C-alpha cells in the first residue's frame, strides 16, 4: 500500500487541486457516457449557433453541461467505490449505481428540455 501524499498548503494547494481536477477529467473521459454527453453538448452548441440562439440560451446550455459533467463524475466515483467495496453482486450496490444513473438521466432530460425551449423561443413556439 502506498502512503498518502502530504497535504499541500498555500499556493501549492491550488496547484495540487488543479492536478487532481485534471486527473478527474482524464478518468471521466474514459467513460463512454461522458464522451456521448460531451458530443451532445457540442451538437447543441452547433445547433444554437446555426439557429442564432441568444446569449442566455448558450449560458444555460453551458451551465447545464457543467452540472451534467459534475454529476457524471460523482456517478462514476460511486460506481468505482461500489465496485471496490462490493466486488460481487449485491442489491445495495445495484441500488447505488441505479440512483447515480438516475441523477445523470434527470440532467440529460433537463439539457433536452432546455435546448427545446431555446429553439422553441427562437421559432416563436414558446411564450
PDB file of C-alpha atoms in Angstrom:
ATOM      1  CA  UNK A   1       0.000   0.000   0.000  1.00  0.00           C
ATOM      2  CA  UNK A   2       1.267   3.469  -0.896  1.00  0.00           C
ATOM      3  CA  UNK A   3       1.460   6.213   1.704  1.00  0.00           C
ATOM      4  CA  UNK A   4      -0.919   9.105   1.245  1.00  0.00           C
ATOM      5  CA  UNK A   5       0.813  12.251  -0.084  1.00  0.00           C
ATOM      6  CA  UNK A   6       1.288  15.091   2.361  1.00  0.00           C
ATOM      7  CA  UNK A   7      -1.479  17.707   2.215  1.00  0.00           C
ATOM      8  CA  UNK A   8      -0.420  20.858   0.381  1.00  0.00           C
ATOM      9  CA  UNK A   9      -0.954  24.317   1.835  1.00  0.00           C
ATOM     10  CA  UNK A  10      -0.964  27.829   0.399  1.00  0.00           C
ATOM     11  CA  UNK A  11      -0.330  28.229  -3.330  1.00  0.00           C
ATOM     12  CA  UNK A  12       0.789  24.595  -3.523  1.00  0.00           C
ATOM     13  CA  UNK A  13      -2.748  23.595  -2.560  1.00  0.00           C
ATOM     14  CA  UNK A  14      -4.142  25.443  -5.595  1.00  0.00           C
ATOM     15  CA  UNK A  15      -1.761  23.628  -7.953  1.00  0.00           C
ATOM     16  CA  UNK A  16      -2.455  20.283  -6.296  1.00  0.00           C
ATOM     17  CA  UNK A  17      -6.207  20.843  -6.634  1.00  0.00           C
ATOM     18  CA  UNK A  18      -5.752  21.672 -10.317  1.00  0.00           C
ATOM     19  CA  UNK A  19      -3.747  18.444 -10.802  1.00  0.00           C
ATOM     20  CA  UNK A  20      -6.463  16.418  -9.055  1.00  0.00           C
ATOM     21  CA  UNK A  21      -9.145  18.019 -11.207  1.00  0.00           C
ATOM     22  CA  UNK A  22      -7.176  17.284 -14.369  1.00  0.00           C
ATOM     23  CA  UNK A  23      -6.815  13.684 -13.210  1.00  0.00           C
ATOM     24  CA  UNK A  24     -10.575  13.563 -12.715  1.00  0.00           C
ATOM     25  CA  UNK A  25     -11.227  14.840 -16.232  1.00  0.00           C
ATOM     26  CA  UNK A  26      -8.784  12.283 -17.661  1.00  0.00           C
ATOM     27  CA  UNK A  27     -10.543   9.490 -15.762  1.00  0.00           C
ATOM     28  CA  UNK A  28     -14.001  10.730 -16.698  1.00  0.00           C
ATOM     29  CA  UNK A  29     -13.068  10.952 -20.376  1.00  0.00           C
ATOM     30  CA  UNK A  30     -12.631   7.148 -20.357  1.00  0.00           C
ATOM     31  CA  UNK A  31     -16.368   6.846 -19.682  1.00  0.00           C
ATOM     32  CA  UNK A  32     -18.358   6.340 -22.884  1.00  0.00           C
ATOM     33  CA  UNK A  33     -21.360   8.097 -21.329  1.00  0.00           C
ATOM     34  CA  UNK A  34     -19.302  11.236 -20.702  1.00  0.00           C
ATOM     35  CA  UNK A  35     -17.987  11.175 -24.267  1.00  0.00           C
ATOM     36  CA  UNK A  36     -21.574  10.964 -25.533  1.00  0.00           C
ATOM     37  CA  UNK A  37     -22.699  13.774 -23.228  1.00  0.00           C
ATOM     38  CA  UNK A  38     -19.847  15.961 -24.469  1.00  0.00           C
ATOM     39  CA  UNK A  39     -20.727  15.165 -28.078  1.00  0.00           C
ATOM     40  CA  UNK A  40     -24.383  16.029 -27.416  1.00  0.00           C
ATOM     41  CA  UNK A  41     -23.294  19.328 -25.836  1.00  0.00           C
ATOM     42  CA  UNK A  42     -21.224  20.126 -28.923  1.00  0.00           C
ATOM     43  CA  UNK A  43     -24.222  19.347 -31.141  1.00  0.00           C
ATOM     44  CA  UNK A  44     -26.497  21.570 -29.060  1.00  0.00           C
ATOM     45  CA  UNK A  45     -23.996  24.430 -29.267  1.00  0.00           C
ATOM     46  CA  UNK A  46     -23.675  23.896 -33.019  1.00  0.00           C
ATOM     47  CA  UNK A  47     -27.447  23.933 -33.469  1.00  0.00           C
ATOM     48  CA  UNK A  48     -27.690  27.072 -31.327  1.00  0.00           C
ATOM     49  CA  UNK A  49     -25.033  28.795 -33.458  1.00  0.00           C
ATOM     50  CA  UNK A  50     -26.769  27.757 -36.676  1.00  0.00           C
ATOM     51  CA  UNK A  51     -30.195  28.844 -35.362  1.00  0.00           C
ATOM     52  CA  UNK A  52     -28.919  32.162 -33.993  1.00  0.00           C
ATOM     53  CA  UNK A  53     -29.770  31.425 -30.367  1.00  0.00           C
ATOM     54  CA  UNK A  54     -29.464  34.296 -27.875  1.00  0.00           C
ATOM     55  CA  UNK A  55     -26.651  34.504 -25.343  1.00  0.00           C
ATOM     56  CA  UNK A  56     -28.917  33.357 -22.499  1.00  0.00           C
ATOM     57  CA  UNK A  57     -29.517  30.106 -24.396  1.00  0.00           C
ATOM     58  CA  UNK A  58     -25.776  29.420 -24.636  1.00  0.00           C
ATOM     59  CA  UNK A  59     -25.208  30.327 -20.974  1.00  0.00           C
ATOM     60  CA  UNK A  60     -27.955  27.938 -19.874  1.00  0.00           C
ATOM     61  CA  UNK A  61     -26.567  25.155 -22.083  1.00  0.00           C
ATOM     62  CA  UNK A  62     -23.043  25.614 -20.699  1.00  0.00           C
ATOM     63  CA  UNK A  63     -24.271  25.622 -17.092  1.00  0.00           C
ATOM     64  CA  UNK A  64     -26.368  22.503 -17.655  1.00  0.00           C
ATOM     65  CA  UNK A  65     -23.446  20.749 -19.356  1.00  0.00           C
ATOM     66  CA  UNK A  66     -21.137  21.587 -16.432  1.00  0.00           C
ATOM     67  CA  UNK A  67     -23.750  20.317 -13.986  1.00  0.00           C
ATOM     68  CA  UNK A  68     -24.168  17.145 -16.054  1.00  0.00           C
ATOM     69  CA  UNK A  69     -20.397  16.611 -16.148  1.00  0.00           C
ATOM     70  CA  UNK A  70     -20.151  17.055 -12.382  1.00  0.00           C
ATOM     71  CA  UNK A  71     -22.972  14.600 -11.692  1.00  0.00           C
ATOM     72  CA  UNK A  72     -21.460  12.143 -14.201  1.00  0.00           C
ATOM     73  CA  UNK A  73     -18.166  12.443 -12.300  1.00  0.00           C
ATOM     74  CA  UNK A  74     -19.923  11.742  -8.992  1.00  0.00           C
ATOM     75  CA  UNK A  75     -21.794   8.823 -10.577  1.00  0.00           C
ATOM     76  CA  UNK A  76     -18.501   7.384 -11.815  1.00  0.00           C
ATOM     77  CA  UNK A  77     -17.000   7.812  -8.344  1.00  0.00           C
ATOM     78  CA  UNK A  78     -19.967   5.995  -6.788  1.00  0.00           C
ATOM     79  CA  UNK A  79     -19.567   3.165  -9.303  1.00  0.00           C
ATOM     80  CA  UNK A  80     -15.832   2.853  -8.622  1.00  0.00           C
ATOM     81  CA  UNK A  81     -16.304   2.841  -4.853  1.00  0.00           C
ATOM     82  CA  UNK A  82     -19.216   0.418  -5.111  1.00  0.00           C
ATOM     83  CA  UNK A  83     -17.222  -1.977  -7.284  1.00  0.00           C
ATOM     84  CA  UNK A  84     -14.333  -1.793  -4.806  1.00  0.00           C
ATOM     85  CA  UNK A  85     -16.476  -2.260  -1.691  1.00  0.00           C
ATOM     86  CA  UNK A  86     -18.744  -4.887  -3.235  1.00  0.00           C
ATOM     87  CA  UNK A  87     -16.851  -6.827  -5.931  1.00  0.00           C
ATOM     88  CA  UNK A  88     -19.618  -9.434  -6.027  1.00  0.00           C
ATOM     89  CA  UNK A  89     -23.234  -8.712  -6.835  1.00  0.00           C
ATOM     90  CA  UNK A  90     -25.291  -7.108  -4.084  1.00  0.00           C
ATOM     91  CA  UNK A  91     -28.670  -5.436  -4.133  1.00  0.00           C
ATOM     92  CA  UNK A  92     -27.253  -2.426  -2.255  1.00  0.00           C
ATOM     93  CA  UNK A  93     -24.536  -1.950  -4.892  1.00  0.00           C
ATOM     94  CA  UNK A  94     -27.169  -2.207  -7.622  1.00  0.00           C
ATOM     95  CA  UNK A  95     -29.287   0.456  -5.899  1.00  0.00           C
ATOM     96  CA  UNK A  96     -26.288   2.802  -5.507  1.00  0.00           C
ATOM     97  CA  UNK A  97     -25.463   2.509  -9.202  1.00  0.00           C
ATOM     98  CA  UNK A  98     -29.098   2.872 -10.269  1.00  0.00           C
ATOM     99  CA  UNK A  99     -29.508   6.039  -8.197  1.00  0.00           C
ATOM    100  CA  UNK A 100     -26.384   7.588  -9.700  1.00  0.00           C
ATOM    101  CA  UNK A 101     -27.606   6.698 -13.164  1.00  0.00           C
ATOM    102  CA  UNK A 102     -30.991   8.269 -12.444  1.00  0.00           C
ATOM    103  CA  UNK A 103     -29.324  11.516 -11.335  1.00  0.00           C
ATOM    104  CA  UNK A 104     -27.480  11.698 -14.665  1.00  0.00           C
ATOM    105  CA  UNK A 105     -30.676  10.824 -16.566  1.00  0.00           C
ATOM    106  CA  UNK A 106     -32.535  13.709 -14.888  1.00  0.00           C
ATOM    107  CA  UNK A 107     -29.854  16.145 -16.040  1.00  0.00           C
ATOM    108  CA  UNK A 108     -29.895  14.747 -19.567  1.00  0.00           C
ATOM    109  CA  UNK A 109     -33.634  15.429 -19.630  1.00  0.00           C
ATOM    110  CA  UNK A 110     -33.006  18.951 -18.322  1.00  0.00           C
ATOM    111  CA  UNK A 111     -30.479  19.527 -21.131  1.00  0.00           C
ATOM    112  CA  UNK A 112     -33.001  18.330 -23.708  1.00  0.00           C
ATOM    113  CA  UNK A 113     -35.817  20.427 -22.296  1.00  0.00           C
ATOM    114  CA  UNK A 114     -33.549  23.497 -22.236  1.00  0.00           C
ATOM    115  CA  UNK A 115     -32.438  23.001 -25.841  1.00  0.00           C
ATOM    116  CA  UNK A 116     -36.053  22.523 -26.950  1.00  0.00           C
ATOM    117  CA  UNK A 117     -37.165  25.637 -25.026  1.00  0.00           C
ATOM    118  CA  UNK A 118     -34.418  27.819 -26.504  1.00  0.00           C
ATOM    119  CA  UNK A 119     -35.234  26.666 -30.029  1.00  0.00           C
ATOM    120  CA  UNK A 120     -38.988  26.977 -29.464  1.00  0.00           C
ATOM    121  CA  UNK A 121     -38.431  30.539 -28.223  1.00  0.00           C
ATOM    122  CA  UNK A 122     -36.440  31.349 -31.348  1.00  0.00           C
ATOM    123  CA  UNK A 123     -39.141  29.996 -33.609  1.00  0.00           C
ATOM    124  CA  UNK A 124     -41.995  31.701 -31.740  1.00  0.00           C
ATOM    125  CA  UNK A 125     -43.433  28.462 -30.342  1.00  0.00           C
ATOM    126  CA  UNK A 126     -42.854  29.369 -26.667  1.00  0.00           C
ATOM    127  CA  UNK A 127     -44.400  32.114 -24.610  1.00  0.00           C
TER     128      UNK A 127
END
